[in-house]
PDB file of C-alpha atoms in Angstrom:
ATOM      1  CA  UNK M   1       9.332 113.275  14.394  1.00 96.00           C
ATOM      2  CA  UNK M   2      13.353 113.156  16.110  1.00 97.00           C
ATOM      3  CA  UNK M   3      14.649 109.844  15.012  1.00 98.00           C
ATOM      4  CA  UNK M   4      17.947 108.644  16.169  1.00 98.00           C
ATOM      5  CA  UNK M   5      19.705 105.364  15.007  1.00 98.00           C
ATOM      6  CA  UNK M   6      23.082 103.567  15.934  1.00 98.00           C
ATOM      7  CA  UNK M   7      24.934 101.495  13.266  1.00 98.00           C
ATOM      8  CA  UNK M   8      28.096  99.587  13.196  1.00 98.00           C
ATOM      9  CA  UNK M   9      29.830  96.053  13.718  1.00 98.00           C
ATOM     10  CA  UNK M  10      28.246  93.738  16.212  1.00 98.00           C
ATOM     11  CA  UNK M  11      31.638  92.210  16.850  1.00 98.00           C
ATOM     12  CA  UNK M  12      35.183  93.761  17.101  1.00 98.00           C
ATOM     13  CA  UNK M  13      38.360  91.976  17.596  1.00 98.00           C
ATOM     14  CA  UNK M  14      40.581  93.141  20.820  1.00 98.00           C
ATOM     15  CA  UNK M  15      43.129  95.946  19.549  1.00 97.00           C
ATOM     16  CA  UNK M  16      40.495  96.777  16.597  1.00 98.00           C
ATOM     17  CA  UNK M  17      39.111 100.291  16.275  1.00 98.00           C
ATOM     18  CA  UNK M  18      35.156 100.015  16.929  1.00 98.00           C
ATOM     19  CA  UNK M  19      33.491 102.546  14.324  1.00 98.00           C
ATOM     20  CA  UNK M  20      29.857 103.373  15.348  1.00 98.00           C
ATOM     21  CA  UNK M  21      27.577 106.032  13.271  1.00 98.00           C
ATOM     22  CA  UNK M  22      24.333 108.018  14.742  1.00 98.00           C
ATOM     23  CA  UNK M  23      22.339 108.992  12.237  1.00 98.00           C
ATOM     24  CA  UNK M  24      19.541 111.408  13.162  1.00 98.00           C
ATOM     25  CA  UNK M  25      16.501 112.997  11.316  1.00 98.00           C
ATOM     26  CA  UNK M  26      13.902 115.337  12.590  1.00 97.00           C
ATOM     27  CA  UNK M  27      16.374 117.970  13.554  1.00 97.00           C
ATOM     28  CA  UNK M  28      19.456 119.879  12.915  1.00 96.00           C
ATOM     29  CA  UNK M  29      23.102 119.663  14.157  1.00 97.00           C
ATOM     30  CA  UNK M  30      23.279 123.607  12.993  1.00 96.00           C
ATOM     31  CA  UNK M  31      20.879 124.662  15.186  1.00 96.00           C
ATOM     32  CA  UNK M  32      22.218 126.427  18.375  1.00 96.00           C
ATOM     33  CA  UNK M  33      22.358 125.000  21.854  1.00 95.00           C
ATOM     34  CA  UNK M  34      21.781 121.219  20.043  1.00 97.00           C
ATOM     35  CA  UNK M  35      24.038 118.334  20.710  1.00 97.00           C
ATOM     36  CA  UNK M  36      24.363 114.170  20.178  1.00 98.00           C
ATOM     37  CA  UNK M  37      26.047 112.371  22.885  1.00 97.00           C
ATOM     38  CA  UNK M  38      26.631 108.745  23.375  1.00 98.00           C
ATOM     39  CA  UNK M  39      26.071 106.634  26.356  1.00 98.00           C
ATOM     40  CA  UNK M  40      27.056 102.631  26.907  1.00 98.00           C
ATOM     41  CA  UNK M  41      26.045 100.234  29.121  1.00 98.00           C
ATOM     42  CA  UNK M  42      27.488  96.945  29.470  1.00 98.00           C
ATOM     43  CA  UNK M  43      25.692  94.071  30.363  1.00 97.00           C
ATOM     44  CA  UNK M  44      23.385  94.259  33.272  1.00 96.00           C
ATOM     45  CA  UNK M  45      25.920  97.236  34.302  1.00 97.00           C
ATOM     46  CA  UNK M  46      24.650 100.612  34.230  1.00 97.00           C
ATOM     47  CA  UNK M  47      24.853 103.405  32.021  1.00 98.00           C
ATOM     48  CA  UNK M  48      28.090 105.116  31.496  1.00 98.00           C
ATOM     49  CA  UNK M  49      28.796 108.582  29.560  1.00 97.00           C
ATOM     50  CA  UNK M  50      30.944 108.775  26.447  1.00 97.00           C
ATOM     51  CA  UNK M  51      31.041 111.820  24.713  1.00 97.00           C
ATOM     52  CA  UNK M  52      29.036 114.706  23.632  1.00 97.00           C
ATOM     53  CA  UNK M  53      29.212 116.867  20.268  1.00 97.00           C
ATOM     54  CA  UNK M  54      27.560 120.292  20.125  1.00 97.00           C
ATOM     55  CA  UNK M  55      26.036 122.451  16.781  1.00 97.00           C
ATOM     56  CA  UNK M  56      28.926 124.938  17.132  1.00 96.00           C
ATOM     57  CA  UNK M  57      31.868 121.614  17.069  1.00 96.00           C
ATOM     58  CA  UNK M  58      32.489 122.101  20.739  1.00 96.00           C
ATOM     59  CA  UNK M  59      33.122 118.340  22.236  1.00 95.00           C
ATOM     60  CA  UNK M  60      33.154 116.582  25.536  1.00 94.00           C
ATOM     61  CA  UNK M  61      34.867 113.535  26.290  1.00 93.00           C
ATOM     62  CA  UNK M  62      35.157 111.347  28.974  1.00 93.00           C
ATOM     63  CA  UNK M  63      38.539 111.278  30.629  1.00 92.00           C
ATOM     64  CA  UNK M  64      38.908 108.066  31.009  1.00 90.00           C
ATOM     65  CA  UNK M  65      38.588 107.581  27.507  1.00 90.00           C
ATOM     66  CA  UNK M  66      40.016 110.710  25.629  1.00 75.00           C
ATOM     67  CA  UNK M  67      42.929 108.966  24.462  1.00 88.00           C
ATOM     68  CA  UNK M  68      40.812 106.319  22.780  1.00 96.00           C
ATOM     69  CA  UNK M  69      37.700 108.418  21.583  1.00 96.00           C
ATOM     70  CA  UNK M  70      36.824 110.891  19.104  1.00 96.00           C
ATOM     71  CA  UNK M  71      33.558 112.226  17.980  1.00 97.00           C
ATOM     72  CA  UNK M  72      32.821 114.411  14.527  1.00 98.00           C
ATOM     73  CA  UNK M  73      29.749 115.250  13.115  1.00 97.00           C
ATOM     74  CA  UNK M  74      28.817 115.419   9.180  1.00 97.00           C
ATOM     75  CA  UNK M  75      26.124 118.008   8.982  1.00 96.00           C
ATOM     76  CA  UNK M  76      25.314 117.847   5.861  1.00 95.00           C
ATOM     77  CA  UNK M  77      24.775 113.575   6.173  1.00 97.00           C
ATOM     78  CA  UNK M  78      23.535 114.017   9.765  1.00 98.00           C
ATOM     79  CA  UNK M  79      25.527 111.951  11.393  1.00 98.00           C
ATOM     80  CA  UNK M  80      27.504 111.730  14.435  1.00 98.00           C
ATOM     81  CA  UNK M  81      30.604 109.478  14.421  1.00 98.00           C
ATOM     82  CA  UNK M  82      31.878 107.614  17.459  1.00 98.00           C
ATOM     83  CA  UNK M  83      35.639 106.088  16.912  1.00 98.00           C
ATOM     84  CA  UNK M  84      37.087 104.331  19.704  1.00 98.00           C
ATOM     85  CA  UNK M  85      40.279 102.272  19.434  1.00 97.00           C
ATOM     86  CA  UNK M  86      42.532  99.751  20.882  1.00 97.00           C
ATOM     87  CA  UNK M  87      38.727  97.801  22.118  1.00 97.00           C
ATOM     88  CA  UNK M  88      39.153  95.540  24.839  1.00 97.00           C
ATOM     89  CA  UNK M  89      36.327  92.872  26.101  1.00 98.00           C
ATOM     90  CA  UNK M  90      35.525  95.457  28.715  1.00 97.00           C
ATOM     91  CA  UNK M  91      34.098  97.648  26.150  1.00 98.00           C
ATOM     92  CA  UNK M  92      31.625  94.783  24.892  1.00 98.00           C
ATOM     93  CA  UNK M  93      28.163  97.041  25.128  1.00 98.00           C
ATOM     94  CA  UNK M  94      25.306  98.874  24.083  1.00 98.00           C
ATOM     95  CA  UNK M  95      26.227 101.907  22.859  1.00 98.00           C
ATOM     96  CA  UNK M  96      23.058 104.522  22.512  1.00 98.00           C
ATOM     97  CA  UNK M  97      23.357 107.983  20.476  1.00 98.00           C
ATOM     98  CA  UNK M  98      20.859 110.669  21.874  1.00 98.00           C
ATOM     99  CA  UNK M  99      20.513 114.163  21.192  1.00 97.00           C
ATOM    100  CA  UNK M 100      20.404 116.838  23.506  1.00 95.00           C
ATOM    101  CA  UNK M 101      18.085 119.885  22.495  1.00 92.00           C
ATOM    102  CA  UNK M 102      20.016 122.400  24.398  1.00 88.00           C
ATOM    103  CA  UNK M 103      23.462 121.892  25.275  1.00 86.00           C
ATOM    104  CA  UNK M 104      22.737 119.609  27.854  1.00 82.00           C
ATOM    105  CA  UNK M 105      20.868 121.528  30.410  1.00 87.00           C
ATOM    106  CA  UNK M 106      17.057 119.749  29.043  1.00 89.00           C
ATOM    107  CA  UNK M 107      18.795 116.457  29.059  1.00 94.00           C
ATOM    108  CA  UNK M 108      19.203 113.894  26.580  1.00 96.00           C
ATOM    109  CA  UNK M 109      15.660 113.766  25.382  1.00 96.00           C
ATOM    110  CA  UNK M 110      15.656 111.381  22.402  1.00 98.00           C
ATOM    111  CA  UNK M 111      17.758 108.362  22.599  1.00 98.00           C
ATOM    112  CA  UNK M 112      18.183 105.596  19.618  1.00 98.00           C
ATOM    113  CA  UNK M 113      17.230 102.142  20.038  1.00 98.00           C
ATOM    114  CA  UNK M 114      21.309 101.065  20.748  1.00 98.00           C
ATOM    115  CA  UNK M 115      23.364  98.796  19.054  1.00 98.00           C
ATOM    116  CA  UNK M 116      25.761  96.014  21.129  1.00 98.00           C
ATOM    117  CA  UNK M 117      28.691  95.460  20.163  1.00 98.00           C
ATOM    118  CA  UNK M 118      30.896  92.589  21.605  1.00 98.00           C
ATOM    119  CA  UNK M 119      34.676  92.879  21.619  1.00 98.00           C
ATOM    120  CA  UNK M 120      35.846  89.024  21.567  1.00 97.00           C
ATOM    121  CA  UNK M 121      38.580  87.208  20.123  1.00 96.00           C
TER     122      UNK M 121
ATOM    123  CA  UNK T   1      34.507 112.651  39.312  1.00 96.00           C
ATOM    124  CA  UNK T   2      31.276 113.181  40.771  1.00 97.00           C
ATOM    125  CA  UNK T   3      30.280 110.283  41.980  1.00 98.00           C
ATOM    126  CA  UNK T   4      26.423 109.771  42.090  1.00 98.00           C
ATOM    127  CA  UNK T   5      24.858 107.095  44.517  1.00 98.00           C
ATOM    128  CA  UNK T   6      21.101 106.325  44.564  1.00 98.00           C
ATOM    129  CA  UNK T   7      19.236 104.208  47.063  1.00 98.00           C
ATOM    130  CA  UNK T   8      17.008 102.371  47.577  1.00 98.00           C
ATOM    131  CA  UNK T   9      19.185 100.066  44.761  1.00 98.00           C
ATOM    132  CA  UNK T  10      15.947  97.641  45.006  1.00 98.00           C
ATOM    133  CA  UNK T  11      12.377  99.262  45.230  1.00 98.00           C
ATOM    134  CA  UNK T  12       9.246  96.915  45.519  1.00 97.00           C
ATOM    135  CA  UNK T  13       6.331  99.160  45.009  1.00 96.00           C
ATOM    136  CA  UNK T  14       2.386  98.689  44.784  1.00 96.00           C
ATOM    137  CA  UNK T  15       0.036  99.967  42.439  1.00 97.00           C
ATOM    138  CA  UNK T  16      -1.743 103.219  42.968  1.00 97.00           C
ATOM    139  CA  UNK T  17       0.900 103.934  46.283  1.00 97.00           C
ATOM    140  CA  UNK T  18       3.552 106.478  46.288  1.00 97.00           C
ATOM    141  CA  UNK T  19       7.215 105.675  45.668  1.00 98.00           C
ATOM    142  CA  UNK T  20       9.915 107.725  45.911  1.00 98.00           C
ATOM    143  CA  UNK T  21      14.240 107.124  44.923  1.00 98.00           C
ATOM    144  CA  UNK T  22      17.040 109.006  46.319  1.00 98.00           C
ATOM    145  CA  UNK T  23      20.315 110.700  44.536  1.00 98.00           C
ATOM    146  CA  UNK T  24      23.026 112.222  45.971  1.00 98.00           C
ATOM    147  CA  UNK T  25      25.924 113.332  44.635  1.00 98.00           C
ATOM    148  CA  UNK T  26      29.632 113.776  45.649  1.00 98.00           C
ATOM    149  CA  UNK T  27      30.148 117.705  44.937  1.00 98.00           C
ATOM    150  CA  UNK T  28      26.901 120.000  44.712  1.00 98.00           C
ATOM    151  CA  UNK T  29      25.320 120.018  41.435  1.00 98.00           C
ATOM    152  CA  UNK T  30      23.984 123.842  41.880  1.00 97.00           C
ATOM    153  CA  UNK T  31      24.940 126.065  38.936  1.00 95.00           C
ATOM    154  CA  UNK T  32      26.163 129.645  39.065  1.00 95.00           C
ATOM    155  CA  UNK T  33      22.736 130.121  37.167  1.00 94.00           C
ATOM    156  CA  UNK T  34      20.692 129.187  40.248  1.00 95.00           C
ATOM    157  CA  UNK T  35      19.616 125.470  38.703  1.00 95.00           C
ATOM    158  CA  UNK T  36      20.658 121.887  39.601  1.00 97.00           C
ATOM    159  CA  UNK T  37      22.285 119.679  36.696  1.00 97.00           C
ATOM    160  CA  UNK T  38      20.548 116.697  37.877  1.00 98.00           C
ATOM    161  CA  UNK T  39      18.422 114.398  35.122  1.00 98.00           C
ATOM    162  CA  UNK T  40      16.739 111.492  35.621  1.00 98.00           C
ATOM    163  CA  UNK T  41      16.336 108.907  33.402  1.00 98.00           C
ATOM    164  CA  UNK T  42      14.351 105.479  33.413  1.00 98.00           C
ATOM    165  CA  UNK T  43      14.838 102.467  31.383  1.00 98.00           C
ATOM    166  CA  UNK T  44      12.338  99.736  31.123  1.00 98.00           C
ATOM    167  CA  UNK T  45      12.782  96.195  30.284  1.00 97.00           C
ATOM    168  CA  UNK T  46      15.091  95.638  26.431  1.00 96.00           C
ATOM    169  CA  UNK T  47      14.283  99.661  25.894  1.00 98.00           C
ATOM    170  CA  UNK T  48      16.297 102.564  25.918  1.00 98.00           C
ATOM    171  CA  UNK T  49      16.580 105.020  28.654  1.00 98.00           C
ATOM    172  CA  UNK T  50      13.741 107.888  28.391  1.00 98.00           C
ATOM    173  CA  UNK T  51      14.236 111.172  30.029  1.00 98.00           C
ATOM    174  CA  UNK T  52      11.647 112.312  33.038  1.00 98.00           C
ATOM    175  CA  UNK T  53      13.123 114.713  34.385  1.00 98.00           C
ATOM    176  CA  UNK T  54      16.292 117.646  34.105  1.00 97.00           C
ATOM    177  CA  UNK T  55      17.464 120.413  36.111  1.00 97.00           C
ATOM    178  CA  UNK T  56      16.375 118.599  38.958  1.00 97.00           C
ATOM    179  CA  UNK T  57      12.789 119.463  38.878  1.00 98.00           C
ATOM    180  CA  UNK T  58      11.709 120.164  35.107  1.00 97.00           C
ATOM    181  CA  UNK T  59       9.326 117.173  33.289  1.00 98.00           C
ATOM    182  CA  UNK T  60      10.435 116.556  30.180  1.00 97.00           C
ATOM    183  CA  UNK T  61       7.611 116.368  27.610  1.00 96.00           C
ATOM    184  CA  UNK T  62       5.157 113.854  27.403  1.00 96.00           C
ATOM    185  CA  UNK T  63       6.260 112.461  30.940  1.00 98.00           C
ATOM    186  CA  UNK T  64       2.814 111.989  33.182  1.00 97.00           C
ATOM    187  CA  UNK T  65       2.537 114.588  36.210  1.00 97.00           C
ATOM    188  CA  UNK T  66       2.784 112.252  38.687  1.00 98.00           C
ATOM    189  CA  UNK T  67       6.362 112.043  38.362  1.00 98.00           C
ATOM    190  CA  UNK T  68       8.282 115.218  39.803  1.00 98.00           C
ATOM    191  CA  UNK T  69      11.886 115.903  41.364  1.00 98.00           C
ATOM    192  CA  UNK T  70      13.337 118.066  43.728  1.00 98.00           C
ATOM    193  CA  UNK T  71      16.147 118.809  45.548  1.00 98.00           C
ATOM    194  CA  UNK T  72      19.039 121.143  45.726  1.00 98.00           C
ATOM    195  CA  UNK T  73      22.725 120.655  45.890  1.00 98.00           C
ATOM    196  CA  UNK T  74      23.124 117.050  46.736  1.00 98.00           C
ATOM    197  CA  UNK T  75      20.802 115.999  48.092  1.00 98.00           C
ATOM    198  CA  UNK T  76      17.615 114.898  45.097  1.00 98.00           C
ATOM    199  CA  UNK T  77      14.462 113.154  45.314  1.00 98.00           C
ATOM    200  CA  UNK T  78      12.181 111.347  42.197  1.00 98.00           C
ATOM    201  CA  UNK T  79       9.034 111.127  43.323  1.00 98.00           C
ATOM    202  CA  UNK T  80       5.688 109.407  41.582  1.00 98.00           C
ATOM    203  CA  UNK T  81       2.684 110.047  43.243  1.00 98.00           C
ATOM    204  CA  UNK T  82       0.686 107.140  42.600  1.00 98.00           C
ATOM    205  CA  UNK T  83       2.408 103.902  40.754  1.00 97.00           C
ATOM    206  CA  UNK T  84       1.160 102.455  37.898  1.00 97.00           C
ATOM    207  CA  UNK T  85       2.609  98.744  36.156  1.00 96.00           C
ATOM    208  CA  UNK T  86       4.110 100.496  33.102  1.00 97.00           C
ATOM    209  CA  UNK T  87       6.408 102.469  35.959  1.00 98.00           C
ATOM    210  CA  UNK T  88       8.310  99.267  36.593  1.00 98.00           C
ATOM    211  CA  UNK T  89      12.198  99.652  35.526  1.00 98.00           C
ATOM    212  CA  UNK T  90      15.416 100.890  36.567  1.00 98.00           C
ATOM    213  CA  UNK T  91      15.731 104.716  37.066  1.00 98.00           C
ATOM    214  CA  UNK T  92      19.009 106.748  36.872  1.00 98.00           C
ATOM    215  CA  UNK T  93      20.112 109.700  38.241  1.00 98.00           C
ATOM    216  CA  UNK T  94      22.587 111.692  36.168  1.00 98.00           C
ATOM    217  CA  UNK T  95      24.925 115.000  36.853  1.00 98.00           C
ATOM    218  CA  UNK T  96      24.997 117.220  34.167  1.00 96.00           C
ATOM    219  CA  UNK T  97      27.508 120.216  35.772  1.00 96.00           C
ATOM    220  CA  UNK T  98      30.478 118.588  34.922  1.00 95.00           C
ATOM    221  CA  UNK T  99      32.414 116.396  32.648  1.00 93.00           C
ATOM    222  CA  UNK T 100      32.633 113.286  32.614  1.00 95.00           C
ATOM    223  CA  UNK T 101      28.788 112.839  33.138  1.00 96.00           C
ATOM    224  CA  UNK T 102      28.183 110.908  35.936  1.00 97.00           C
ATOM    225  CA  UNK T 103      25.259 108.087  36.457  1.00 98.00           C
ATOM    226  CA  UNK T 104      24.034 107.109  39.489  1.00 98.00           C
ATOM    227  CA  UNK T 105      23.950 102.809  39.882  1.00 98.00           C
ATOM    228  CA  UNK T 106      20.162 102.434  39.173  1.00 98.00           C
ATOM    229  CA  UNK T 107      17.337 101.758  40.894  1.00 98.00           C
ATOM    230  CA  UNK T 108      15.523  99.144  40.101  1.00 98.00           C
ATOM    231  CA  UNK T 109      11.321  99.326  40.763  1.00 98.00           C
ATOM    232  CA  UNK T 110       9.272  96.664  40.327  1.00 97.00           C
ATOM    233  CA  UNK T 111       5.515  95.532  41.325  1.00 95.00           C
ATOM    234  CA  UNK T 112       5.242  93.461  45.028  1.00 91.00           C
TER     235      UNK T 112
END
């Protein structure tokens, strides 16, 4: 069974770095073609694209973001590792890990239960 | 950016009829490789999104058959042949060709 869950603060201060970890179970981050992305949606907004990390390290990041994201990945934990800083209230959220069983032609096809996180003074 | 729009934004549908939800996108989403990066997601009420459907046409596994897609460059059509009440929800369309991923604005289904 693919298992997927998001952990980290529920609340983040404006200017604070936001921290959230994906941890996974069910398959490998070593395996070729396989990826964990992360999507957001704020709320009643739709869903907006983050980042994606791939088996072999390769990463994709949105634009719009690169200067404030950064994904890793821990095999050996496996985990996935979503750092964003300088959070504003506009990133207040439900942020959703997922992994992506090959590259991501076959789509995200396993998706965590989220975690919100509200960026408020 | 590819910029994905989806209409109808609002569809009221009836049980056992057809429905069907519109995605276009910006640029054309064929690949060099002959397939369309298109994915569609749907997300029902206080769940996570679920994947029905990527490179346009494929069902993911585990989604019934009476959801398919089609489509081609950008112009893409989600189709479910007969509705049923656990189909209510907001469906996405998504581009996969290029980065940053692009979501369409949801559309959301309900029961008349």
């Amino acid at each position: 069974q693919i298992t997927l869950k998001e952990s980290g603060p529920t609340l983040v201060r404006p200017t604070q770095t936001l921290t959230l970890t994906c941890t996974f179970s069910g398959f490998s981050l070593t395996t070729s073609g396989v990826g964990v992305g992360w999507i957001r949606q704020p709320p009643g907004k739709a869903l907006e694209w983050l980042a994606y990390i791939y088996w072999n390290d390769d990463k994709r990041n949105s634009p719009s973001l690169k200067s404030r994201l950064t994904i890793t990945k821990d095999t050996s934990k496996n985990q996935v590792v979503l750092t964003m800083i300088n959070m504003d209230p506009a990133d207040t959220a439900t942020y959703y890990c997922g992994r992506l069983p090959y590259y991501s032609y076959h789509g995200m096809d396993v998706w965590g239960q989220g975690t919100t996180v509200t960026v408020s003074s | 950016d590819i910029v994905m729009t989806q209409s109808p934004l609002s569809l009221p549908v009836t049980p056992g009829e057809p429905a069907s939800i519109s995605c276009r996108s910006s640029q054309s989403l064929l690949h060099s490789d002959g397939n369309n990066r298109l994915d569609w997601y749907l997300q029902k009420s206080g769940q996570s999104p679920q994947l029905l459907i990527y490179l346009g046409s494929s069902r993911a596994s585990g989604v019934p058959d009476r959801f398919s897609g089609s489509g081609s460059g950008t112009d893409f059509t989600l189709k479910i042949s007969r509705v049923e009440a656990e189909d209510v929800g907001v469906y996405y369309c998504m581009q996969a060709l290029q980065t940053p991923r692009t979501f369409g604005p949801g559309t959301k289904v309900d029961i008349k």
